[in-house]
Amino acid sequence: DEGLAVRVGRSGGAVTGEFGEAAGTVGFERHNISVRGNLGQSDWLSQIPACFQLLMAADSAIGPAAETICMPPSSVAILERSDVGD
């Protein structure tokens, strides 16, 4: 399935990211896609802009609430910016 590859684009574009070494958290954004991962031992409340919606998650308990997303340990979520082209 090339759905995500088409959404992100195959080449070019800057990647921005954040890494919480002590907590074991990582997040990065490229174009209209944001990926958040929690490799730590406790839940992570990650701030997300209101314009992002959940695209895929490794755990059914993951879901955005207001401008945060709660990530349990050993989980990943992919979000998509919903206001692209507005």
mmCIF file of C-alpha atoms in Angstrom:
data_model
loop_
_atom_site.group_PDB
_atom_site.id
_atom_site.type_symbol
_atom_site.label_atom_id
_atom_site.label_comp_id
_atom_site.label_asym_id
_atom_site.label_seq_id
_atom_site.Cartn_x
_atom_site.Cartn_y
_atom_site.Cartn_z
ATOM 1 C CA ASP A 1 0.000 0.000 0.000
ATOM 2 C CA GLU A 2 1.470 3.322 -1.053
ATOM 3 C CA GLY A 3 -1.101 5.495 0.742
ATOM 4 C CA LEU A 4 1.285 7.006 3.289
ATOM 5 C CA ALA A 5 4.089 7.394 0.737
ATOM 6 C CA VAL A 6 1.756 9.389 -1.494
ATOM 7 C CA ARG A 7 0.628 11.582 1.426
ATOM 8 C CA VAL A 8 4.191 12.413 2.505
ATOM 9 C CA GLY A 9 5.952 12.437 -0.840
ATOM 10 C CA ARG A 10 8.905 10.314 -1.800
ATOM 11 C CA SER A 11 11.708 12.861 -1.663
ATOM 12 C CA GLY A 12 12.634 16.345 -0.617
ATOM 13 C CA GLY A 13 11.255 18.454 2.157
ATOM 14 C CA ALA A 14 12.652 19.253 5.548
ATOM 15 C CA VAL A 15 12.106 17.044 8.572
ATOM 16 C CA THR A 16 11.754 18.643 11.991
ATOM 17 C CA GLY A 17 11.901 16.657 15.179
ATOM 18 C CA GLU A 18 12.099 16.473 18.924
ATOM 19 C CA PHE A 19 13.660 13.858 21.158
ATOM 20 C CA GLY A 20 13.099 13.370 24.878
ATOM 21 C CA GLU A 21 16.093 11.278 25.867
ATOM 22 C CA ALA A 22 15.162 10.853 29.539
ATOM 23 C CA ALA A 23 11.522 9.998 28.779
ATOM 24 C CA GLY A 24 12.272 7.916 25.670
ATOM 25 C CA THR A 25 10.018 9.939 23.383
ATOM 26 C CA VAL A 26 10.462 10.984 19.779
ATOM 27 C CA GLY A 27 8.426 13.033 17.339
ATOM 28 C CA PHE A 28 9.008 14.340 13.865
ATOM 29 C CA GLU A 29 7.120 16.126 11.131
ATOM 30 C CA ARG A 30 7.537 16.253 7.378
ATOM 31 C CA HIS A 31 5.101 18.070 5.124
ATOM 32 C CA ASN A 32 1.630 17.267 6.495
ATOM 33 C CA ILE A 33 2.551 14.115 8.479
ATOM 34 C CA SER A 34 3.610 13.898 12.131
ATOM 35 C CA VAL A 35 4.923 10.719 13.769
ATOM 36 C CA ARG A 36 5.081 10.376 17.570
ATOM 37 C CA GLY A 37 6.679 7.452 19.366
ATOM 38 C CA ASN A 38 6.894 6.567 23.039
ATOM 39 C CA LEU A 39 9.750 4.179 23.784
ATOM 40 C CA GLY A 40 9.648 5.024 27.486
ATOM 41 C CA GLN A 41 8.184 3.275 30.506
ATOM 42 C CA SER A 42 5.275 5.643 31.250
ATOM 43 C CA ASP A 43 2.491 7.433 29.380
ATOM 44 C CA TRP A 44 3.475 10.525 27.367
ATOM 45 C CA LEU A 45 1.147 13.475 26.857
ATOM 46 C CA SER A 46 2.389 14.976 23.601
ATOM 47 C CA GLN A 47 1.283 18.418 22.459
ATOM 48 C CA ILE A 48 -0.152 18.477 18.935
ATOM 49 C CA PRO A 49 -1.532 21.379 16.923
ATOM 50 C CA ALA A 50 -5.328 21.403 16.617
ATOM 51 C CA CYS A 51 -5.047 21.035 12.834
ATOM 52 C CA PHE A 52 -3.723 17.428 13.123
ATOM 53 C CA GLN A 53 -5.976 14.370 13.114
ATOM 54 C CA LEU A 54 -5.074 10.775 13.960
ATOM 55 C CA LEU A 55 -4.284 8.733 10.856
ATOM 56 C CA MET A 56 -2.922 5.485 12.378
ATOM 57 C CA ALA A 57 -2.004 4.243 15.849
ATOM 58 C CA ALA A 58 -0.310 1.160 17.264
ATOM 59 C CA ASP A 59 -2.769 0.997 20.166
ATOM 60 C CA SER A 60 -6.550 1.461 20.050
ATOM 61 C CA ALA A 61 -6.349 3.465 23.296
ATOM 62 C CA ILE A 62 -4.438 6.249 21.507
ATOM 63 C CA GLY A 63 -6.566 9.194 20.545
ATOM 64 C CA PRO A 64 -6.167 12.948 20.468
ATOM 65 C CA ALA A 65 -7.998 15.085 23.015
ATOM 66 C CA ALA A 66 -7.949 18.842 22.461
ATOM 67 C CA GLU A 67 -4.329 19.625 21.577
ATOM 68 C CA THR A 68 -2.666 16.603 23.212
ATOM 69 C CA ILE A 69 -2.345 12.928 22.459
ATOM 70 C CA CYS A 70 -1.766 10.350 25.205
ATOM 71 C CA MET A 71 0.810 7.788 24.154
ATOM 72 C CA PRO A 72 1.199 4.642 26.293
ATOM 73 C CA PRO A 73 4.653 3.010 26.550
ATOM 74 C CA SER A 74 5.947 1.225 23.428
ATOM 75 C CA SER A 75 3.536 2.911 21.055
ATOM 76 C CA VAL A 76 3.526 5.000 17.910
ATOM 77 C CA ALA A 77 0.972 7.253 16.240
ATOM 78 C CA ILE A 78 0.858 8.894 12.833
ATOM 79 C CA LEU A 79 -1.080 12.130 12.483
ATOM 80 C CA GLU A 80 -2.037 14.080 9.390
ATOM 81 C CA ARG A 81 -2.482 17.812 9.084
ATOM 82 C CA SER A 82 -6.105 18.419 8.116
ATOM 83 C CA ASP A 83 -5.877 22.046 6.970
ATOM 84 C CA VAL A 84 -3.444 21.541 4.062
ATOM 85 C CA GLY A 85 -4.616 23.492 1.054
ATOM 86 C CA ASP A 86 -6.887 25.805 3.080
#
